[in-house]
Short mmCIF file of N, CA and C in Angstrom, two decimals:
data_model
loop_
_atom_site.label_atom_id
_atom_site.label_comp_id
_atom_site.label_asym_id
_atom_site.label_seq_id
_atom_site.Cartn_x
_atom_site.Cartn_y
_atom_site.Cartn_z
N MET A 1037 -28.88 15.20 43.13
CA MET A 1037 -29.49 14.26 42.71
C MET A 1037 -28.67 14.25 41.49
N LYS A 1038 -28.46 15.45 41.10
CA LYS A 1038 -28.05 15.78 40.55
C LYS A 1038 -25.93 15.12 40.39
N ARG A 1039 -25.87 15.41 41.59
CA ARG A 1039 -24.41 14.91 41.71
C ARG A 1039 -24.75 12.97 41.54
N PHE A 1040 -25.77 13.07 41.80
CA PHE A 1040 -25.60 11.15 41.55
C PHE A 1040 -26.26 11.19 40.45
N PHE A 1041 -26.77 11.56 39.32
CA PHE A 1041 -26.84 11.27 37.92
C PHE A 1041 -26.08 11.27 37.46
N LEU A 1042 -24.49 12.25 37.20
CA LEU A 1042 -23.17 12.56 36.79
C LEU A 1042 -22.50 11.01 36.80
N SER A 1043 -22.71 11.00 38.39
CA SER A 1043 -21.86 9.47 38.56
C SER A 1043 -22.72 8.55 38.10
N LEU A 1044 -23.83 8.26 37.82
CA LEU A 1044 -23.70 7.19 36.75
C LEU A 1044 -23.77 7.23 35.16
N CYS A 1045 -23.92 8.33 35.31
CA CYS A 1045 -23.36 9.14 33.59
C CYS A 1045 -22.08 8.34 33.77
N LEU A 1046 -21.39 8.65 34.17
CA LEU A 1046 -19.97 8.65 33.96
C LEU A 1046 -19.70 7.26 34.47
N GLY A 1047 -20.39 6.25 35.47
CA GLY A 1047 -19.66 5.13 35.10
C GLY A 1047 -19.95 4.63 34.05
N LEU A 1048 -21.06 4.69 32.95
CA LEU A 1048 -21.73 3.62 32.33
C LEU A 1048 -21.89 3.71 31.36
N THR A 1049 -20.84 5.36 30.99
CA THR A 1049 -19.20 5.47 30.31
C THR A 1049 -18.47 4.82 30.57
N LEU A 1050 -17.38 4.88 31.04
CA LEU A 1050 -15.87 4.03 31.69
C LEU A 1050 -16.88 2.77 32.04
N THR A 1051 -18.56 2.32 31.83
CA THR A 1051 -17.71 0.07 31.91
C THR A 1051 -18.05 0.44 30.85
N ALA A 1052 -18.41 0.97 29.16
CA ALA A 1052 -18.67 0.70 28.46
C ALA A 1052 -16.96 0.32 27.47
N GLY A 1053 -16.89 0.97 27.36
CA GLY A 1053 -15.89 0.99 27.44
C GLY A 1053 -14.55 -0.33 28.08
N LEU A 1054 -15.35 -1.08 28.45
CA LEU A 1054 -14.94 -2.44 29.07
C LEU A 1054 -15.54 -3.48 28.67
N VAL A 1055 -15.92 -2.95 27.63
CA VAL A 1055 -17.00 -4.19 26.85
C VAL A 1055 -16.59 -4.91 25.58
N THR A 1056 -15.59 -6.02 25.55
CA THR A 1056 -14.62 -6.33 24.00
C THR A 1056 -15.99 -6.61 23.64
N VAL A 1057 -15.38 -6.40 22.25
CA VAL A 1057 -16.29 -7.63 21.54
C VAL A 1057 -15.25 -9.35 21.61
N GLN A 1058 -15.94 -10.53 20.99
CA GLN A 1058 -15.57 -10.60 19.98
C GLN A 1058 -15.59 -11.30 18.90
N ALA A 1059 -14.82 -11.52 17.85
CA ALA A 1059 -14.69 -11.57 16.71
C ALA A 1059 -15.02 -13.13 16.13
N GLU A 1060 -16.24 -13.09 14.94
CA GLU A 1060 -16.83 -14.90 14.67
C GLU A 1060 -15.06 -15.22 14.20
N THR A 1061 -15.32 -15.85 14.97
CA THR A 1061 -14.07 -17.10 14.02
C THR A 1061 -14.73 -18.89 13.81
N ASP A 1062 -14.09 -18.69 12.66
CA ASP A 1062 -14.93 -19.90 11.65
C ASP A 1062 -13.87 -21.52 12.42
N ILE A 1063 -14.20 -22.34 13.11
CA ILE A 1063 -13.41 -23.10 13.02
C ILE A 1063 -14.20 -24.54 11.98
N LEU A 1064 -12.60 -25.06 10.87
CA LEU A 1064 -12.59 -26.05 9.77
C LEU A 1064 -11.93 -26.88 9.97
N THR A 1065 -12.65 -27.74 9.57
CA THR A 1065 -11.31 -29.30 9.35
C THR A 1065 -11.55 -29.44 7.96
N PHE A 1066 -9.58 -29.65 7.58
CA PHE A 1066 -9.48 -29.96 6.30
C PHE A 1066 -9.45 -31.72 6.38
N LYS A 1067 -8.92 -32.08 5.65
CA LYS A 1067 -8.74 -34.09 5.31
C LYS A 1067 -7.60 -33.77 5.49
N SER A 1068 -6.42 -33.33 4.89
CA SER A 1068 -5.40 -32.92 5.25
C SER A 1068 -4.68 -31.46 5.74
N ALA A 1069 -3.05 -31.77 5.51
CA ALA A 1069 -2.93 -30.43 5.98
C ALA A 1069 -1.69 -29.63 5.13
N GLU A 1070 -1.79 -30.83 3.29
CA GLU A 1070 -1.90 -30.15 2.33
C GLU A 1070 -2.90 -29.12 2.30
N ALA A 1071 -3.90 -29.31 2.22
CA ALA A 1071 -5.16 -28.83 2.03
C ALA A 1071 -5.36 -27.68 2.94
N GLU A 1072 -5.14 -27.88 4.29
CA GLU A 1072 -5.11 -26.98 5.42
C GLU A 1072 -4.36 -25.58 4.52
N GLU A 1073 -3.29 -26.22 4.61
CA GLU A 1073 -1.94 -24.98 3.86
C GLU A 1073 -2.85 -24.88 2.68
N THR A 1074 -3.10 -24.64 2.18
CA THR A 1074 -3.55 -23.94 0.10
C THR A 1074 -5.12 -23.20 0.85
N TYR A 1075 -5.28 -23.25 1.66
CA TYR A 1075 -5.82 -22.87 2.21
C TYR A 1075 -6.33 -21.41 3.36
N ASN A 1076 -5.25 -22.15 4.10
CA ASN A 1076 -4.39 -20.39 4.47
C ASN A 1076 -3.70 -19.20 3.78
N GLY A 1077 -2.86 -20.37 2.15
CA GLY A 1077 -2.46 -19.56 1.71
C GLY A 1077 -3.17 -18.57 0.76
N LEU A 1078 -4.29 -18.55 0.36
CA LEU A 1078 -5.14 -18.66 -1.04
C LEU A 1078 -6.07 -17.48 -0.03
N ILE A 1079 -6.67 -17.88 1.19
CA ILE A 1079 -7.58 -16.50 1.14
C ILE A 1079 -6.78 -15.29 1.75
N GLU A 1080 -4.75 -15.33 2.39
CA GLU A 1080 -4.29 -14.53 2.14
C GLU A 1080 -3.27 -13.89 1.12
N GLU A 1081 -3.70 -14.24 -0.37
CA GLU A 1081 -3.34 -14.07 -1.34
C GLU A 1081 -4.64 -13.56 -1.79
N LEU A 1082 -5.91 -13.85 -1.72
CA LEU A 1082 -6.79 -13.15 -2.33
C LEU A 1082 -7.52 -11.88 -1.84
N ARG A 1083 -8.37 -10.80 -2.30
CA ARG A 1083 -8.29 -9.70 -2.49
C ARG A 1083 -9.74 -9.32 -1.80
N CYS A 1084 -10.06 -9.00 -0.51
CA CYS A 1084 -11.49 -9.05 -0.11
C CYS A 1084 -12.43 -8.12 -1.25
N LEU A 1085 -12.95 -8.03 -1.88
CA LEU A 1085 -13.53 -7.34 -2.52
C LEU A 1085 -14.51 -5.94 -2.12
N VAL A 1086 -14.29 -6.24 -1.03
CA VAL A 1086 -15.48 -4.61 -0.01
C VAL A 1086 -14.33 -3.92 0.97
N CYS A 1087 -13.45 -4.51 1.33
CA CYS A 1087 -12.68 -3.66 2.37
C CYS A 1087 -11.74 -3.07 1.20
N GLN A 1088 -11.11 -2.21 2.34
CA GLN A 1088 -10.31 -1.19 1.09
C GLN A 1088 -8.75 -1.43 0.95
N ASN A 1089 -8.42 -2.60 1.41
CA ASN A 1089 -6.16 -3.34 1.29
C ASN A 1089 -6.65 -4.13 1.92
N GLN A 1090 -7.42 -4.72 1.88
CA GLN A 1090 -7.31 -6.52 2.73
C GLN A 1090 -7.77 -7.03 1.89
N ASN A 1091 -6.50 -8.32 2.36
CA ASN A 1091 -7.37 -10.19 2.17
C ASN A 1091 -8.45 -10.48 2.06
N LEU A 1092 -8.71 -12.50 2.68
CA LEU A 1092 -9.95 -12.83 2.95
C LEU A 1092 -9.53 -12.92 4.51
N ALA A 1093 -8.62 -13.57 4.58
CA ALA A 1093 -7.99 -13.79 5.89
C ALA A 1093 -8.62 -12.92 6.68
N GLY A 1094 -8.61 -11.56 7.16
CA GLY A 1094 -7.69 -10.53 7.32
C GLY A 1094 -9.69 -9.83 7.69
N SER A 1095 -10.26 -10.16 7.07
CA SER A 1095 -11.30 -9.47 6.83
C SER A 1095 -12.50 -9.80 7.31
N ASP A 1096 -13.83 -8.90 7.66
CA ASP A 1096 -15.23 -9.58 8.68
C ASP A 1096 -15.98 -9.40 7.67
N ALA A 1097 -16.53 -9.69 6.73
CA ALA A 1097 -17.24 -8.35 5.62
C ALA A 1097 -18.15 -9.58 5.33
N ASP A 1098 -19.31 -9.65 4.83
CA ASP A 1098 -19.80 -11.23 4.96
C ASP A 1098 -19.19 -11.47 3.19
N LEU A 1099 -18.99 -10.76 2.25
CA LEU A 1099 -18.75 -11.48 1.27
C LEU A 1099 -16.76 -11.79 1.93
N ALA A 1100 -16.21 -11.22 2.79
CA ALA A 1100 -15.16 -12.17 2.68
C ALA A 1100 -15.81 -13.36 3.14
N LYS A 1101 -16.66 -13.84 4.30
CA LYS A 1101 -16.92 -14.77 4.70
C LYS A 1101 -17.21 -15.82 3.38
N ASP A 1102 -18.07 -15.26 2.58
CA ASP A 1102 -18.54 -16.03 1.66
C ASP A 1102 -17.87 -16.72 0.61
N LEU A 1103 -16.53 -15.61 0.16
CA LEU A 1103 -16.04 -16.20 -0.86
C LEU A 1103 -14.86 -17.19 0.27
N ARG A 1104 -14.64 -17.48 0.94
CA ARG A 1104 -13.24 -17.81 1.79
C ARG A 1104 -14.35 -19.56 2.67
N SER A 1105 -15.89 -19.05 2.50
CA SER A 1105 -16.72 -20.76 2.28
C SER A 1105 -16.53 -21.17 0.91
N GLN A 1106 -16.30 -20.53 -0.30
CA GLN A 1106 -16.15 -21.02 -1.70
C GLN A 1106 -14.53 -21.45 -2.11
N VAL A 1107 -14.17 -20.96 -1.05
CA VAL A 1107 -12.67 -21.64 -1.29
C VAL A 1107 -12.07 -22.81 -0.38
N TYR A 1108 -12.51 -22.63 0.59
CA TYR A 1108 -12.66 -23.80 1.76
C TYR A 1108 -13.81 -24.94 0.92
N ASP A 1109 -14.32 -24.67 0.90
CA ASP A 1109 -15.75 -25.93 -1.04
C ASP A 1109 -14.56 -26.92 -1.63
N MET A 1110 -13.90 -25.57 -2.94
CA MET A 1110 -13.24 -26.00 -3.61
C MET A 1110 -11.80 -26.68 -3.24
N VAL A 1111 -10.85 -26.12 -2.16
CA VAL A 1111 -10.72 -27.00 -1.88
C VAL A 1111 -10.58 -28.29 -1.11
N GLU A 1112 -11.92 -28.56 -0.64
CA GLU A 1112 -11.66 -29.51 0.37
C GLU A 1112 -12.23 -30.47 -1.06
N GLU A 1113 -12.73 -30.05 -2.20
CA GLU A 1113 -13.12 -30.60 -3.47
C GLU A 1113 -11.92 -31.31 -4.19
N GLY A 1114 -11.11 -30.74 -3.21
CA GLY A 1114 -9.98 -31.04 -4.39
C GLY A 1114 -9.49 -30.80 -5.65
N ARG A 1115 -9.54 -29.17 -5.55
CA ARG A 1115 -9.26 -28.27 -6.39
C ARG A 1115 -7.70 -28.06 -6.51
N ASP A 1116 -6.90 -27.76 -7.08
CA ASP A 1116 -5.52 -27.39 -6.93
C ASP A 1116 -5.91 -25.87 -6.73
N ARG A 1117 -4.65 -24.90 -6.43
CA ARG A 1117 -4.48 -24.01 -6.14
C ARG A 1117 -5.39 -21.95 -7.30
N LYS A 1118 -4.71 -23.47 -8.81
CA LYS A 1118 -4.16 -22.18 -9.87
C LYS A 1118 -5.78 -22.82 -10.25
N ASP A 1119 -6.76 -23.43 -10.06
CA ASP A 1119 -7.87 -23.85 -10.19
C ASP A 1119 -8.93 -23.31 -9.50
N VAL A 1120 -9.18 -22.80 -8.61
CA VAL A 1120 -9.47 -21.73 -7.09
C VAL A 1120 -8.51 -20.18 -7.56
N ILE A 1121 -7.52 -20.38 -7.73
CA ILE A 1121 -7.23 -18.44 -8.49
C ILE A 1121 -7.90 -18.19 -9.70
N ASP A 1122 -8.14 -19.43 -11.16
CA ASP A 1122 -8.55 -18.90 -12.19
C ASP A 1122 -9.95 -19.30 -11.92
N TYR A 1123 -10.94 -19.82 -10.97
CA TYR A 1123 -12.22 -19.17 -11.18
C TYR A 1123 -12.59 -17.67 -10.41
N MET A 1124 -11.67 -17.87 -8.88
CA MET A 1124 -12.29 -16.21 -9.06
C MET A 1124 -12.24 -15.11 -9.60
N VAL A 1125 -11.09 -15.31 -9.92
CA VAL A 1125 -10.20 -14.35 -10.93
C VAL A 1125 -12.03 -14.16 -12.39
N THR A 1126 -11.90 -15.39 -13.35
CA THR A 1126 -13.45 -15.12 -13.70
C THR A 1126 -14.35 -15.07 -13.92
N ARG A 1127 -14.24 -15.08 -12.38
CA ARG A 1127 -15.97 -14.89 -11.26
C ARG A 1127 -15.44 -13.39 -10.51
N TYR A 1128 -15.08 -13.05 -10.01
CA TYR A 1128 -13.84 -11.40 -10.50
C TYR A 1128 -13.85 -10.60 -10.75
N GLY A 1129 -12.52 -11.04 -11.18
CA GLY A 1129 -12.05 -10.38 -12.37
C GLY A 1129 -10.20 -10.42 -12.10
N ASP A 1130 -9.27 -9.14 -12.09
CA ASP A 1130 -8.18 -9.42 -11.99
C ASP A 1130 -8.17 -8.65 -10.54
N PHE A 1131 -9.13 -7.42 -9.47
CA PHE A 1131 -9.02 -7.21 -9.03
C PHE A 1131 -8.47 -8.27 -7.82
N VAL A 1132 -9.02 -9.13 -7.48
CA VAL A 1132 -8.97 -10.28 -6.47
C VAL A 1132 -8.59 -11.22 -6.04
N LEU A 1133 -7.62 -10.56 -6.58
CA LEU A 1133 -5.80 -10.96 -6.58
C LEU A 1133 -5.20 -9.88 -5.95
N TYR A 1134 -4.27 -10.12 -4.98
CA TYR A 1134 -3.33 -8.98 -4.36
C TYR A 1134 -2.13 -8.59 -5.16
N ARG A 1135 -1.63 -9.43 -6.24
CA ARG A 1135 -0.46 -9.39 -6.84
C ARG A 1135 -0.86 -9.99 -8.18
N PRO A 1136 -1.92 -8.91 -9.11
CA PRO A 1136 -2.27 -9.45 -10.12
C PRO A 1136 -0.66 -9.90 -11.63
N ALA A 1137 -1.08 -10.22 -12.40
CA ALA A 1137 0.00 -11.42 -12.69
C ALA A 1137 0.50 -10.01 -14.35
N PHE A 1138 1.14 -10.88 -14.92
CA PHE A 1138 2.04 -8.80 -15.49
C PHE A 1138 1.74 -9.48 -16.91
N GLN A 1139 0.12 -8.95 -17.02
CA GLN A 1139 -0.08 -8.52 -18.39
C GLN A 1139 -0.04 -7.37 -18.77
N LEU A 1140 -0.87 -7.13 -20.60
CA LEU A 1140 -1.08 -5.68 -21.41
C LEU A 1140 -1.91 -5.50 -20.85
N LYS A 1141 -2.86 -5.62 -20.05
CA LYS A 1141 -3.71 -4.55 -19.07
C LYS A 1141 -3.44 -4.70 -18.07
N THR A 1142 -2.69 -5.45 -17.44
CA THR A 1142 -1.26 -4.88 -15.45
C THR A 1142 -0.63 -4.10 -16.48
N LEU A 1143 -0.12 -3.60 -17.35
CA LEU A 1143 1.06 -3.15 -17.85
C LEU A 1143 1.22 -1.73 -16.75
N LEU A 1144 0.27 -1.18 -16.81
CA LEU A 1144 0.39 -0.03 -15.74
C LEU A 1144 0.07 0.01 -14.72
N LEU A 1145 -0.43 -0.83 -13.97
CA LEU A 1145 0.15 -1.14 -12.84
C LEU A 1145 1.35 -1.22 -12.33
N TRP A 1146 2.16 -1.88 -13.24
CA TRP A 1146 2.59 -2.57 -12.56
C TRP A 1146 4.18 -1.83 -13.35
N LEU A 1147 4.45 -0.49 -14.21
CA LEU A 1147 5.38 -0.04 -15.01
C LEU A 1147 5.17 1.54 -13.87
N GLY A 1148 4.26 1.63 -14.24
CA GLY A 1148 4.17 2.74 -13.48
C GLY A 1148 4.43 3.61 -12.50
N PRO A 1149 4.25 3.29 -11.87
CA PRO A 1149 5.49 3.32 -10.39
C PRO A 1149 6.77 4.09 -10.94
N VAL A 1150 7.82 3.13 -11.93
CA VAL A 1150 8.17 3.04 -12.26
C VAL A 1150 9.06 4.37 -12.93
N VAL A 1151 7.69 4.33 -14.28
CA VAL A 1151 8.09 5.64 -15.29
C VAL A 1151 7.55 6.33 -13.91
N PHE A 1152 6.74 7.35 -13.85
CA PHE A 1152 7.06 8.28 -12.48
C PHE A 1152 8.16 8.61 -11.43
N LEU A 1153 8.41 7.29 -11.11
CA LEU A 1153 10.09 7.44 -10.81
C LEU A 1153 10.55 8.01 -11.53
N LEU A 1154 10.85 8.00 -12.81
CA LEU A 1154 11.86 8.80 -13.64
C LEU A 1154 11.76 9.74 -14.25
N LEU A 1155 10.16 9.65 -14.88
CA LEU A 1155 9.60 11.83 -14.55
C LEU A 1155 10.29 12.29 -13.97
N THR A 1156 9.82 12.15 -12.76
CA THR A 1156 10.16 12.51 -11.17
C THR A 1156 11.28 13.11 -11.24
N LEU A 1157 12.67 12.79 -10.98
CA LEU A 1157 14.26 12.27 -11.43
C LEU A 1157 14.51 13.56 -12.04
N TRP A 1158 14.04 12.84 -13.77
CA TRP A 1158 13.79 13.45 -14.68
C TRP A 1158 13.69 15.66 -14.44
N LEU A 1159 12.44 15.44 -13.60
CA LEU A 1159 11.85 17.16 -13.97
C LEU A 1159 13.11 17.59 -12.55
N VAL A 1160 13.00 16.64 -11.28
CA VAL A 1160 14.35 17.52 -10.56
C VAL A 1160 15.39 18.02 -11.17
N THR A 1161 15.70 16.86 -12.42
CA THR A 1161 16.80 17.52 -12.27
C THR A 1161 17.34 18.78 -13.32
N ARG A 1162 16.64 18.86 -14.85
CA ARG A 1162 15.85 19.16 -14.71
C ARG A 1162 15.91 20.75 -14.38
N TRP A 1163 15.59 21.40 -13.00
CA TRP A 1163 15.06 22.07 -12.24
C TRP A 1163 16.68 22.10 -11.27
N VAL A 1164 16.68 21.66 -10.67
CA VAL A 1164 18.39 22.46 -9.88
C VAL A 1164 19.13 22.88 -11.32
N ARG A 1165 19.06 22.03 -13.18
CA ARG A 1165 20.01 23.24 -13.30
C ARG A 1165 19.59 24.11 -13.75
N SER A 1166 18.57 23.92 -13.88
CA SER A 1166 18.35 25.23 -13.86
C SER A 1166 18.24 26.72 -13.07
N GLN A 1167 19.25 26.39 -11.85
CA GLN A 1167 18.52 26.83 -10.48
C GLN A 1167 20.01 27.30 -10.13
N SER A 1168 21.11 26.36 -10.42
CA SER A 1168 22.24 26.96 -10.61
C SER A 1168 23.06 28.24 -11.76
N VAL A 1169 23.64 29.18 -10.55
CA VAL A 1169 24.55 29.79 -11.42
C VAL A 1169 26.15 29.25 -11.60
N LYS A 1170 25.45 30.10 -12.72
CA LYS A 1170 26.99 29.59 -13.81
C LYS A 1170 27.45 30.43 -14.21
N PRO A 1171 29.22 30.74 -13.49
CA PRO A 1171 29.95 31.61 -13.45
C PRO A 1171 29.97 31.49 -15.21
N SER A 1172 31.01 33.53 -14.99
CA SER A 1172 31.04 34.58 -16.01
C SER A 1172 31.50 34.27 -16.34
N GLU A 1173 31.88 33.83 -18.25
CA GLU A 1173 33.17 34.12 -18.22
C GLU A 1173 33.89 34.60 -19.08
N THR A 1174 33.56 36.31 -18.48
CA THR A 1174 33.93 37.26 -19.59
C THR A 1174 35.17 37.99 -18.63
N THR A 1175 36.59 38.20 -19.45
CA THR A 1175 37.36 39.04 -19.23
C THR A 1175 38.26 40.35 -18.83
N LEU A 1176 38.53 40.45 -18.11
CA LEU A 1176 38.74 41.53 -17.58
C LEU A 1176 39.58 42.47 -18.75
N SER A 1177 39.92 43.46 -18.84
CA SER A 1177 40.79 43.56 -19.15
C SER A 1177 42.01 44.16 -18.65
N ASP A 1178 43.01 44.24 -19.34
CA ASP A 1178 44.43 44.65 -18.29
C ASP A 1178 44.24 45.71 -17.11
N ALA A 1179 43.32 46.88 -17.52
CA ALA A 1179 43.12 48.17 -16.91
C ALA A 1179 42.49 47.29 -15.88
N GLN A 1180 40.99 46.67 -15.60
CA GLN A 1180 40.77 46.29 -15.01
C GLN A 1180 41.31 45.93 -13.77
N ARG A 1181 42.41 44.64 -14.17
CA ARG A 1181 42.95 43.60 -13.02
C ARG A 1181 43.42 44.33 -12.48
N GLU A 1182 44.18 45.81 -12.79
CA GLU A 1182 44.88 46.07 -12.34
C GLU A 1182 44.29 46.83 -11.28
N THR A 1183 43.21 47.50 -11.55
CA THR A 1183 42.36 48.29 -10.47
C THR A 1183 42.05 47.04 -9.66
N VAL A 1184 41.70 46.25 -9.59
CA VAL A 1184 41.96 44.56 -9.06
C VAL A 1184 42.62 44.85 -8.02
N ARG A 1185 44.15 44.48 -8.02
CA ARG A 1185 45.18 43.96 -7.28
C ARG A 1185 45.79 45.99 -6.50
N ASP A 1186 45.36 46.89 -7.04
CA ASP A 1186 45.47 47.83 -6.90
C ASP A 1186 44.49 47.99 -5.02
N LEU A 1187 43.59 47.55 -5.41
CA LEU A 1187 42.37 47.17 -4.26
C LEU A 1187 42.72 46.55 -3.47
N LEU A 1188 43.36 44.74 -3.82
CA LEU A 1188 43.41 43.83 -2.83
C LEU A 1188 44.52 44.02 -2.02
N ASP A 1189 45.31 45.03 -3.23
CA ASP A 1189 47.22 45.51 -2.66
C ASP A 1189 46.46 46.24 -1.28
N LYS A 1190 45.63 47.20 -0.93
CA LYS A 1190 45.40 47.91 0.27
C LYS A 1190 44.98 47.75 1.32
N HIS A 1191 43.98 46.52 1.40
CA HIS A 1191 43.90 45.45 1.87
C HIS A 1191 44.32 44.86 3.04
N LYS A 1192 44.95 43.76 2.16
CA LYS A 1192 47.10 43.15 2.84
C LYS A 1192 46.80 44.59 4.28
#
């Protein structure tokens, strides 16, 4: 009986791994190919607000579905790309954009990595220079030179 129960549990566990999850896909119809292209470009460019580093096209979150629907409605109304982006930025802030515009408030975002890299290079250069051994510039007296020559001659 014990063997049957273990076999049953093992069989159920292995079978559970075979179950596939089918993702829900939206089937959208567009008035024109241009509208479809605009929509696809926008959902690739706009960020899902609740997901970590995912765009609207790649997110399955409920908010992403709502935002995709909103983008679809706006594109179908005839709004152009700039209008949709302006609406989303006004409503959700610059975070909704994967590539925010270069503005004063995004200055650190754009220049931060460059400043950090330059600062790191400067610090590494200073550290390497401080670790390097500087040759001694002391001069030997004539007696010391003679002693060194004698020692070198003995070992030849």
